[in-house]
PDB file of C-alpha atoms in Angstrom:
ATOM      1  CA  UNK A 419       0.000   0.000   0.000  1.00  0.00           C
ATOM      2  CA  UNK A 420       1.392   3.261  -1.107  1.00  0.00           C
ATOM      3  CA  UNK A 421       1.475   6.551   1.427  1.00  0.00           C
ATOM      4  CA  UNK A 422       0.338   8.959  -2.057  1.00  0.00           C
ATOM      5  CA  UNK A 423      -3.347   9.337  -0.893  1.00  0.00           C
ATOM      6  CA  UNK A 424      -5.726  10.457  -3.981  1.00  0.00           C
ATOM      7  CA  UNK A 425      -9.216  12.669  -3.389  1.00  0.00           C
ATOM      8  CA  UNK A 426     -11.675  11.897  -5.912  1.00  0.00           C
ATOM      9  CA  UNK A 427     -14.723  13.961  -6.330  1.00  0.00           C
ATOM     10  CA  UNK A 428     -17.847  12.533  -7.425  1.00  0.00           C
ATOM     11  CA  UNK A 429     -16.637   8.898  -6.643  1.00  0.00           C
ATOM     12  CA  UNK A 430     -20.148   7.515  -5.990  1.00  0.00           C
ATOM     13  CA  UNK A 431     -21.001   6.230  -9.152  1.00  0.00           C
ATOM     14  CA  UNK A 432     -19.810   6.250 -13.060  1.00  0.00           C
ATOM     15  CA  UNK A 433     -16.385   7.411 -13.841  1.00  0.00           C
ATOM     16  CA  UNK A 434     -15.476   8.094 -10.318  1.00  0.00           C
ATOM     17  CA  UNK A 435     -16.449   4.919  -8.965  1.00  0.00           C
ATOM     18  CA  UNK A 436     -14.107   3.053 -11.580  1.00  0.00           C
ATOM     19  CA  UNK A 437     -11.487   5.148 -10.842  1.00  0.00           C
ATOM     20  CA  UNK A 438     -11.505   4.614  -7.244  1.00  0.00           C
ATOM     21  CA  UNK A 439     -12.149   1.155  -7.145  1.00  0.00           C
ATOM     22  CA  UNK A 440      -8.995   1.243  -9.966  1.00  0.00           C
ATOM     23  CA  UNK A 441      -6.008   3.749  -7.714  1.00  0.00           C
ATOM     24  CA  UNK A 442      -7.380   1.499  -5.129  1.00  0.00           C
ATOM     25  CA  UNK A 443      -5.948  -2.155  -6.605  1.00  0.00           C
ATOM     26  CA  UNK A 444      -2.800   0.417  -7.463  1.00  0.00           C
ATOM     27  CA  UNK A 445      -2.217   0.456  -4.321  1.00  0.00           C
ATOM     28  CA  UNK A 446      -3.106   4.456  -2.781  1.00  0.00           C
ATOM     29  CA  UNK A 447      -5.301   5.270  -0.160  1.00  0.00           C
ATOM     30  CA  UNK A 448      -8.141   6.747  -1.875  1.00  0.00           C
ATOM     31  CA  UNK A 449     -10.153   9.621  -0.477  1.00  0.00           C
ATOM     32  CA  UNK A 450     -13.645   9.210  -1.913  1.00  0.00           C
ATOM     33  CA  UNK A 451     -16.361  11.945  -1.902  1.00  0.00           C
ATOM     34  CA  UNK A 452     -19.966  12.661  -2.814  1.00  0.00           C
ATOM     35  CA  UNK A 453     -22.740  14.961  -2.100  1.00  0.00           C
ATOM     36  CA  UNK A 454     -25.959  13.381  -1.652  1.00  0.00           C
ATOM     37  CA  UNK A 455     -25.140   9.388  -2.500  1.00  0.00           C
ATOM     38  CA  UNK A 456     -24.117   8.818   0.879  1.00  0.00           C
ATOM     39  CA  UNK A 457     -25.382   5.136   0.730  1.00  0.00           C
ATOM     40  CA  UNK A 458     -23.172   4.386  -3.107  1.00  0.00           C
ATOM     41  CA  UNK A 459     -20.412   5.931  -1.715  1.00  0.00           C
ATOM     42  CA  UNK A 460     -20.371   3.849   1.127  1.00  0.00           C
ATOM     43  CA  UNK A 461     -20.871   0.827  -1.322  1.00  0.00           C
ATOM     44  CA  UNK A 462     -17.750   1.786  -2.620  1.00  0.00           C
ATOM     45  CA  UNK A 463     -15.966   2.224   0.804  1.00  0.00           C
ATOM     46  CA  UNK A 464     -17.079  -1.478   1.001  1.00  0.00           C
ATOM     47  CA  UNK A 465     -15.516  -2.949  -2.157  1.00  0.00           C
ATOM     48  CA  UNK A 466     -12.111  -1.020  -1.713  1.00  0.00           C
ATOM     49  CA  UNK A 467     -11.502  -1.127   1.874  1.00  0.00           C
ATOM     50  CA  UNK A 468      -9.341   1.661   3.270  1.00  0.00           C
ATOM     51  CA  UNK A 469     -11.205   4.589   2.240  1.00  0.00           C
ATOM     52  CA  UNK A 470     -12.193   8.201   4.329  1.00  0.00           C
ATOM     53  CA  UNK A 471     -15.467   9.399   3.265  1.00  0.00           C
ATOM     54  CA  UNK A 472     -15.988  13.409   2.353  1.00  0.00           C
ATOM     55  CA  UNK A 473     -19.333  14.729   2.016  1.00  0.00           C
ATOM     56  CA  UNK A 474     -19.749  18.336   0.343  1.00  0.00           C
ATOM     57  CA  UNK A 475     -21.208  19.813  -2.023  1.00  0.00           C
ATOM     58  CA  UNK A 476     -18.564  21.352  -4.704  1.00  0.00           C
ATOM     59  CA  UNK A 477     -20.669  24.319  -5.510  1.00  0.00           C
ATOM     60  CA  UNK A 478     -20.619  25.199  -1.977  1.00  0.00           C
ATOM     61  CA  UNK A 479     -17.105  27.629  -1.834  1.00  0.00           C
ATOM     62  CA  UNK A 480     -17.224  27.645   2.269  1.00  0.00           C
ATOM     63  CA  UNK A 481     -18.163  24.253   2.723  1.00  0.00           C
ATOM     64  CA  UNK A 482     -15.903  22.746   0.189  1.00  0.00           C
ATOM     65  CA  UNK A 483     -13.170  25.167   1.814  1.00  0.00           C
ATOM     66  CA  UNK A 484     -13.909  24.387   5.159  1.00  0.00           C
ATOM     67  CA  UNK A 485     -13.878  20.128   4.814  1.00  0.00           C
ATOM     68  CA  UNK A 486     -11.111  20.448   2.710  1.00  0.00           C
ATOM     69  CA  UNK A 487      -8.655  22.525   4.954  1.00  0.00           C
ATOM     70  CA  UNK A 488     -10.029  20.316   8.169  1.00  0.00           C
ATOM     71  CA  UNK A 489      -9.382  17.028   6.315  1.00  0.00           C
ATOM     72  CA  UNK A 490      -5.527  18.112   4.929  1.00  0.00           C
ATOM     73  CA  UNK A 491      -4.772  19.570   8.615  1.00  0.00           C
ATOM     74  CA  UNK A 492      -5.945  16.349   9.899  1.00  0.00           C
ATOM     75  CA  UNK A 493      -4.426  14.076   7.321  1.00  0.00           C
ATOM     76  CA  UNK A 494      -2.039  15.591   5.002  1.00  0.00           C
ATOM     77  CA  UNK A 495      -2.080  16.939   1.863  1.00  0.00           C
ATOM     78  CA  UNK A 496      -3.318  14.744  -0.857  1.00  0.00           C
ATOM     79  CA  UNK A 497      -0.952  13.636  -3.379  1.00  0.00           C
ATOM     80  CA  UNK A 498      -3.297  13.849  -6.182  1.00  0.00           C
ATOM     81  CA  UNK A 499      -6.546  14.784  -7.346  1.00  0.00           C
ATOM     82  CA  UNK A 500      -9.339  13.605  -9.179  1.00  0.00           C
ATOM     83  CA  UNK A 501     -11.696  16.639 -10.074  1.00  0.00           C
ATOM     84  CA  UNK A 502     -14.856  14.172 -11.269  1.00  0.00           C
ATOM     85  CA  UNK A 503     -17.952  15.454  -9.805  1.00  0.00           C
ATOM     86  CA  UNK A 504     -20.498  17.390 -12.267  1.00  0.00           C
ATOM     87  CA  UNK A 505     -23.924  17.779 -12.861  1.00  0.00           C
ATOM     88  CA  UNK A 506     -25.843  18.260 -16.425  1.00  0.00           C
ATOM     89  CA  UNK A 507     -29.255  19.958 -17.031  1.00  0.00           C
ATOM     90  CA  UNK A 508     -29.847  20.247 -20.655  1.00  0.00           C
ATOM     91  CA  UNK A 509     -31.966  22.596 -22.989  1.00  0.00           C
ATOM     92  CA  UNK A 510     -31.695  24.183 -25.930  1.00  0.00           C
ATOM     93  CA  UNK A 511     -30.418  27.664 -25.498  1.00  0.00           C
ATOM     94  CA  UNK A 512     -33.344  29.987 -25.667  1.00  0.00           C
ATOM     95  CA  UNK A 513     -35.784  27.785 -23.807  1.00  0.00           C
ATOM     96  CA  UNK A 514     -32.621  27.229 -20.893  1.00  0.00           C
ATOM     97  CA  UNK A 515     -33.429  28.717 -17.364  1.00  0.00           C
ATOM     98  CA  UNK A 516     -31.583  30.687 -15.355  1.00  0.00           C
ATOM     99  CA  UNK A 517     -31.222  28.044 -13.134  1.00  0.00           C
ATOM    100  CA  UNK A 518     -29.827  25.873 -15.525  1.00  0.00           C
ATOM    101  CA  UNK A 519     -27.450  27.697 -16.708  1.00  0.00           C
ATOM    102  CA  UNK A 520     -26.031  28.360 -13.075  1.00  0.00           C
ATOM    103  CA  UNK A 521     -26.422  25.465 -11.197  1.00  0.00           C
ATOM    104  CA  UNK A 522     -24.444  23.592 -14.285  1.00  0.00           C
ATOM    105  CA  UNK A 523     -21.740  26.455 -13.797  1.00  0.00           C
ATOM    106  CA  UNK A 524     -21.681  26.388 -10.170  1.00  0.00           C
ATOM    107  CA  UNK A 525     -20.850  23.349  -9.853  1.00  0.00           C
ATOM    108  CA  UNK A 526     -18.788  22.200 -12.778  1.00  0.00           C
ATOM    109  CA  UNK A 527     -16.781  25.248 -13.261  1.00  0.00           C
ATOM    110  CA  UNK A 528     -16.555  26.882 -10.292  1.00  0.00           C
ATOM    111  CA  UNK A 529     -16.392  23.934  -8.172  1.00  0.00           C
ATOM    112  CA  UNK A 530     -12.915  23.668  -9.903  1.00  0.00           C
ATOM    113  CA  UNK A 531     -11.806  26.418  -8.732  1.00  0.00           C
ATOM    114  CA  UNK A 532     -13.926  25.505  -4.912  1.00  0.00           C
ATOM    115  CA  UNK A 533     -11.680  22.311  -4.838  1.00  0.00           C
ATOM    116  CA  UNK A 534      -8.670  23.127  -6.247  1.00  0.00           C
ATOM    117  CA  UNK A 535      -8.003  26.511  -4.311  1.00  0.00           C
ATOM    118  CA  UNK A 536      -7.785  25.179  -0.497  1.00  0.00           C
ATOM    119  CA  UNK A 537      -5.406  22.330  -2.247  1.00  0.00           C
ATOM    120  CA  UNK A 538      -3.142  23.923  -4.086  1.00  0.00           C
ATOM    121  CA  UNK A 539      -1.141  25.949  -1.763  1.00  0.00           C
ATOM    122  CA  UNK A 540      -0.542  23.307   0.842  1.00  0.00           C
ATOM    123  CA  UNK A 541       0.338  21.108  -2.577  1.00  0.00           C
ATOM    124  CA  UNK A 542       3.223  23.185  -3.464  1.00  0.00           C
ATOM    125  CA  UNK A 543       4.411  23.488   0.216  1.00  0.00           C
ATOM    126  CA  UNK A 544       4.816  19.265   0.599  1.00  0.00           C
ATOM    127  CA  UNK A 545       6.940  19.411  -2.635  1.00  0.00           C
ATOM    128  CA  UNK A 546       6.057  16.172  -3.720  1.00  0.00           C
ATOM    129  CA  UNK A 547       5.003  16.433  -7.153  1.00  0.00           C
ATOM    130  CA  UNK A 548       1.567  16.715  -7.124  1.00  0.00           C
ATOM    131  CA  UNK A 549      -1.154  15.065  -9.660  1.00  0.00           C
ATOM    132  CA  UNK A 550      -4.109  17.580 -10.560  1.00  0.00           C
ATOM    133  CA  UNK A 551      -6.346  15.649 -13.113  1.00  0.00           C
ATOM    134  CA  UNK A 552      -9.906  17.503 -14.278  1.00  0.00           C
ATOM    135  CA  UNK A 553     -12.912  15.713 -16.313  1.00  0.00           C
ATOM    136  CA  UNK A 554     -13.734  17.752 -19.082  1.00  0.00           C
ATOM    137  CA  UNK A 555     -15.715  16.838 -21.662  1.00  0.00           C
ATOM    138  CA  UNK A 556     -15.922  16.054 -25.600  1.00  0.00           C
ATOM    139  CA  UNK A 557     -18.872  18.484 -25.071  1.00  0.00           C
ATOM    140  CA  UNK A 558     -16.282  21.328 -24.055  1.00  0.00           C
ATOM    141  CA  UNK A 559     -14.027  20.784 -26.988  1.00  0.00           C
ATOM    142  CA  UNK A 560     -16.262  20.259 -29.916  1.00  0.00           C
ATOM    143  CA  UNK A 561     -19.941  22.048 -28.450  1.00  0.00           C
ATOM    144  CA  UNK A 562     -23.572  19.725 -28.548  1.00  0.00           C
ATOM    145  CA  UNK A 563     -26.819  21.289 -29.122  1.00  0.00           C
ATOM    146  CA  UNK A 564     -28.773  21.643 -25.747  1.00  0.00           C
ATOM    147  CA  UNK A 565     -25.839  21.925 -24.270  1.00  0.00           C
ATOM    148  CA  UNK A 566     -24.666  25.430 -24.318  1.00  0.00           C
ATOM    149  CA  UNK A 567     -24.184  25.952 -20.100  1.00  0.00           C
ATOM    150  CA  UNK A 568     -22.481  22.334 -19.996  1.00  0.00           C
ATOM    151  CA  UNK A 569     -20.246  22.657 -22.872  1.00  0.00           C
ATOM    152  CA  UNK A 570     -18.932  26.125 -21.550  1.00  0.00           C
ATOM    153  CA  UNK A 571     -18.318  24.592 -18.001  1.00  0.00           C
ATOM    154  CA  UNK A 572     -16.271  21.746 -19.542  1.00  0.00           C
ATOM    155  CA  UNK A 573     -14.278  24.261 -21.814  1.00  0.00           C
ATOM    156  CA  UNK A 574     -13.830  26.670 -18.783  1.00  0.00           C
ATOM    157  CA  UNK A 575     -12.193  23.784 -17.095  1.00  0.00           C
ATOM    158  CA  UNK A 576      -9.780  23.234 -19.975  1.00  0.00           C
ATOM    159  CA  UNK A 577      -9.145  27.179 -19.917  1.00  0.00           C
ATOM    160  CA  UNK A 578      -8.133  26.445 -16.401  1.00  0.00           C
ATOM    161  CA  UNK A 579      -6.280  23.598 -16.735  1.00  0.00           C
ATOM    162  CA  UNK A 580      -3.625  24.881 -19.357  1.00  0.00           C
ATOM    163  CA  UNK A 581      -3.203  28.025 -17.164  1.00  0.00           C
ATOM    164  CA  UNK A 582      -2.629  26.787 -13.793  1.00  0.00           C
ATOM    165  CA  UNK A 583      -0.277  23.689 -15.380  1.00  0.00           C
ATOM    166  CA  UNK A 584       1.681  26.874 -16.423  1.00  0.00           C
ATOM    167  CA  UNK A 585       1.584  27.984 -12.842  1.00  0.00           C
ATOM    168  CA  UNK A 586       2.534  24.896 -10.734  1.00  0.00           C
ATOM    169  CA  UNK A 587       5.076  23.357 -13.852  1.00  0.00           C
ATOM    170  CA  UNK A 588       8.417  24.167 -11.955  1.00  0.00           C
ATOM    171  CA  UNK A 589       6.771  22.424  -8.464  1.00  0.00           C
ATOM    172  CA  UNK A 590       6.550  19.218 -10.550  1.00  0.00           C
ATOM    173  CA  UNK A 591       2.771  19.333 -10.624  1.00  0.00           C
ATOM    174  CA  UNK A 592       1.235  18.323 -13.064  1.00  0.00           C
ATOM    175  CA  UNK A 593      -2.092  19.764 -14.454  1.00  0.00           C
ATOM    176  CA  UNK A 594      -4.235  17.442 -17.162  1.00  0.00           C
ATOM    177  CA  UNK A 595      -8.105  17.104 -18.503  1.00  0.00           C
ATOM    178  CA  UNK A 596      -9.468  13.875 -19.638  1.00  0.00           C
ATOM    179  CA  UNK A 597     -11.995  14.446 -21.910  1.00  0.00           C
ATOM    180  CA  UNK A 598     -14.254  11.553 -21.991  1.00  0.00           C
ATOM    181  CA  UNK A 599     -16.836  10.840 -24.972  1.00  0.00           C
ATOM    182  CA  UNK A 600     -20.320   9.274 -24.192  1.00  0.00           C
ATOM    183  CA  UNK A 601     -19.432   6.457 -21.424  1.00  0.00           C
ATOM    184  CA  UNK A 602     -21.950   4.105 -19.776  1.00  0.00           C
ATOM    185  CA  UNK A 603     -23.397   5.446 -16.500  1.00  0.00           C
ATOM    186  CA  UNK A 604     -26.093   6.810 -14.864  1.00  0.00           C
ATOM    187  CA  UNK A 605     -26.284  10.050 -17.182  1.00  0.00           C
ATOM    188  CA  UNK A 606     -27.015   8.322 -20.474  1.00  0.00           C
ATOM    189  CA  UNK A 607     -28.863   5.647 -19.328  1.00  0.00           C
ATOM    190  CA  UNK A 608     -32.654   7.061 -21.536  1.00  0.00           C
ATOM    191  CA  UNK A 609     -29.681   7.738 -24.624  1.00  0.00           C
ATOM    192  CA  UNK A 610     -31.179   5.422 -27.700  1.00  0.00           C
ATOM    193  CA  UNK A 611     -28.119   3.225 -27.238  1.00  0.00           C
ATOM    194  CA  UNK A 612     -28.409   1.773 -30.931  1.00  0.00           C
ATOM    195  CA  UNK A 613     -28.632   4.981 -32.781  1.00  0.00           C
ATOM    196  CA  UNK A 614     -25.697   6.470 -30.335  1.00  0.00           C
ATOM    197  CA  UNK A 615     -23.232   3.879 -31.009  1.00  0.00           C
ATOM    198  CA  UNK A 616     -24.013   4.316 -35.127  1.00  0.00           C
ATOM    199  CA  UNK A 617     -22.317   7.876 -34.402  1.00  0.00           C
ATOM    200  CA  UNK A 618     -19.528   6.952 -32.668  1.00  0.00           C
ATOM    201  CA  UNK A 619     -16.697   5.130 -34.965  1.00  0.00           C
ATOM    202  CA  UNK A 620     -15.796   1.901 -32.848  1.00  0.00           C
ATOM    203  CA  UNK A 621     -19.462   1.867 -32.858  1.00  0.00           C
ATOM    204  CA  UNK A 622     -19.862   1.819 -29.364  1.00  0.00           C
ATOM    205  CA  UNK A 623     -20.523   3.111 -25.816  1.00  0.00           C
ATOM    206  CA  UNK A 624     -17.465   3.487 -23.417  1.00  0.00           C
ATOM    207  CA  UNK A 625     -17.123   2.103 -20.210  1.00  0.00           C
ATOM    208  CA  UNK A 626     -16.433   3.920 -17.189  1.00  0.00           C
ATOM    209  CA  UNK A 627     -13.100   1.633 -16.416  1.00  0.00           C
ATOM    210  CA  UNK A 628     -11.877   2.582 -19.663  1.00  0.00           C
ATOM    211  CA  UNK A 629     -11.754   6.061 -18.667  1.00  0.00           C
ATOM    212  CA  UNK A 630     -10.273   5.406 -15.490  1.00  0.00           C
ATOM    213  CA  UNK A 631      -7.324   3.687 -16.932  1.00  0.00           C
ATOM    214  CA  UNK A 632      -6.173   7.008 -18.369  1.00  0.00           C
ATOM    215  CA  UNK A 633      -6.525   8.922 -15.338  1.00  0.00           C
ATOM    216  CA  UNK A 634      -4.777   6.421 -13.527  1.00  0.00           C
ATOM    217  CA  UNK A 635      -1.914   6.597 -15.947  1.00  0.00           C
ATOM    218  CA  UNK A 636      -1.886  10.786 -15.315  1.00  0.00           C
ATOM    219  CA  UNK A 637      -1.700  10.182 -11.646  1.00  0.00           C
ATOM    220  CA  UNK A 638       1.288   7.763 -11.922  1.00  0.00           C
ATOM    221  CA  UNK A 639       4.921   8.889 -11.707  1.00  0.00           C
ATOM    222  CA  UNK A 640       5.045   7.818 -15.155  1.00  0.00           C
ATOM    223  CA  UNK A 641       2.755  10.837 -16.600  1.00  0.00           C
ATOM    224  CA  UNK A 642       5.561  13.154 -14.824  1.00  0.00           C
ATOM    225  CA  UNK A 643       6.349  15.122 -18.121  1.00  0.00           C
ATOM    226  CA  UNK A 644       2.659  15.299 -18.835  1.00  0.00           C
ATOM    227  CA  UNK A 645       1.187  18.752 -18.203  1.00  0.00           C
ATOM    228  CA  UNK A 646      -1.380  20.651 -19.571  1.00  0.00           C
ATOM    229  CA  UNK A 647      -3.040  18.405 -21.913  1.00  0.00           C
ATOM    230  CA  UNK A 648      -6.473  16.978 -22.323  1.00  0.00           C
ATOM    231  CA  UNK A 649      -6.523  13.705 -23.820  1.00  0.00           C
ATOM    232  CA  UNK A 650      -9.736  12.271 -25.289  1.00  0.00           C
ATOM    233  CA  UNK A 651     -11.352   9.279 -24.604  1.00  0.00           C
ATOM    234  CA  UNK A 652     -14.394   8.840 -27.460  1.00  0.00           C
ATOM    235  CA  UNK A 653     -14.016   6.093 -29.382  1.00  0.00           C
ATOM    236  CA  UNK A 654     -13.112   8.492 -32.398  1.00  0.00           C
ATOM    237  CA  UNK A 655     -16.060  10.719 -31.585  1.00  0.00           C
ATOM    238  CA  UNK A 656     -16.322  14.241 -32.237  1.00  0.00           C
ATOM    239  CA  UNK A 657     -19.736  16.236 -31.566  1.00  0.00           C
TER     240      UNK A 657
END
């Protein structure tokens, strides 16, 4: 069992559940989180064993600030991070609420900056080469109709990415986006499945693990000259 402890947002379900469950069997001590799924996350507590439990919401700046600073004074600073948890509420752009638009911003965008900010400091300070990985989105690079609010969340977070990677380069942090495609899970469960995989060209949905594998790569000391970057995983699709 390795010392490097990981947080992962959002690690109830989907994407963040593989990726757990995944640095898990790698051997760090994984730091899972959710917001409401107190009962899946605890499910996944289960399966991996050695696990500390957050709960917060991300679009909350004192709470997430709070827990955060509490848990690292307690614990230590993580040695990476997995910035999973988002929400989507599509429409098409003029029938979108106000509500929409900020809820989806609140939490994907600026709960970047939410998490990130009470880490980041005490990250440079423990000089030990930090791992700062971010879920965008093919829907950030490329744009999808109804998704105006989400697409500019996940492009935000690539904006932010490439800048603080610039910022925390000569620490030997590393700063990288995964960009995942349509993957199996909870959010595209009422997709037509058929007609979906017809657009994608290996002509079929991706799997959460599949995903996971990549940020699990970013988070080794192998990714160490890996900064800044978003690397897709799609299939070969592009919105």
């Amino acid at each position: 069992m390795s010392d490097k402890e990981v947080l992962i947002t959002g690690s109830s379900r989907g994407i963040g559940r593989a990726t757990a469950v995944l640095l898990a069997k790698q051997g760090y001590k994984v730091v899972l989180h959710c917001n409401k799924n107190i009962d899946k996350v605890k499910e996944v507590q289960q399966e991996i064993g050695n696990a500390r439990i957050l709960q917060f919401d991300i679009s909350n700046r004192e709470q997430t600030f709070e827990i955060l600073t509490k848990d690292i004074e307690q614990n230590g600073v993580y040695y990476g991070v997995v910035l999973n948890a988002g929400i989507a509420k599509d429409n098409v752009f003029p029938a979108m609420e106000n509500n929409e638009w900020d809820d989806v911003i609140n939490t994907n965008l600026n709960g970047f900056y939410n998490v990130v900010k009470p880490i980041i400091m005490p990250m440079i300070q423990s000089r030990k080469k930090n791992r700062i990985v971010a879920l965008s989105s093919v829907s950030g690079i490329s744009g999808n109709r109804g998704q105006v609010n989400y697409s500019a969340s996940k492009a935000g977070i690539i904006g932010a990415v490439k800048a603080l990677s610039l910022e925390v380069a000569k620490r030997g942090i590393t700063v990288n986006c995964v960009a995942p495609g349509i993957i199996e899970s909870d959010m595209t469960t009422d997709l037509p499945k058929e007609k979906i995989s017809d657009m994608i060209p290996m002509k079929r949905i991706g799997q959460p693990e599949e995903v996971a594998e990549v940020i699990n790569f970013l988070i080794s000391e192998k990714a160490s000259y890996i900064t800044g970057q978003v690397i897709q995983v799609n299939g070969g699709l592009y919105l």
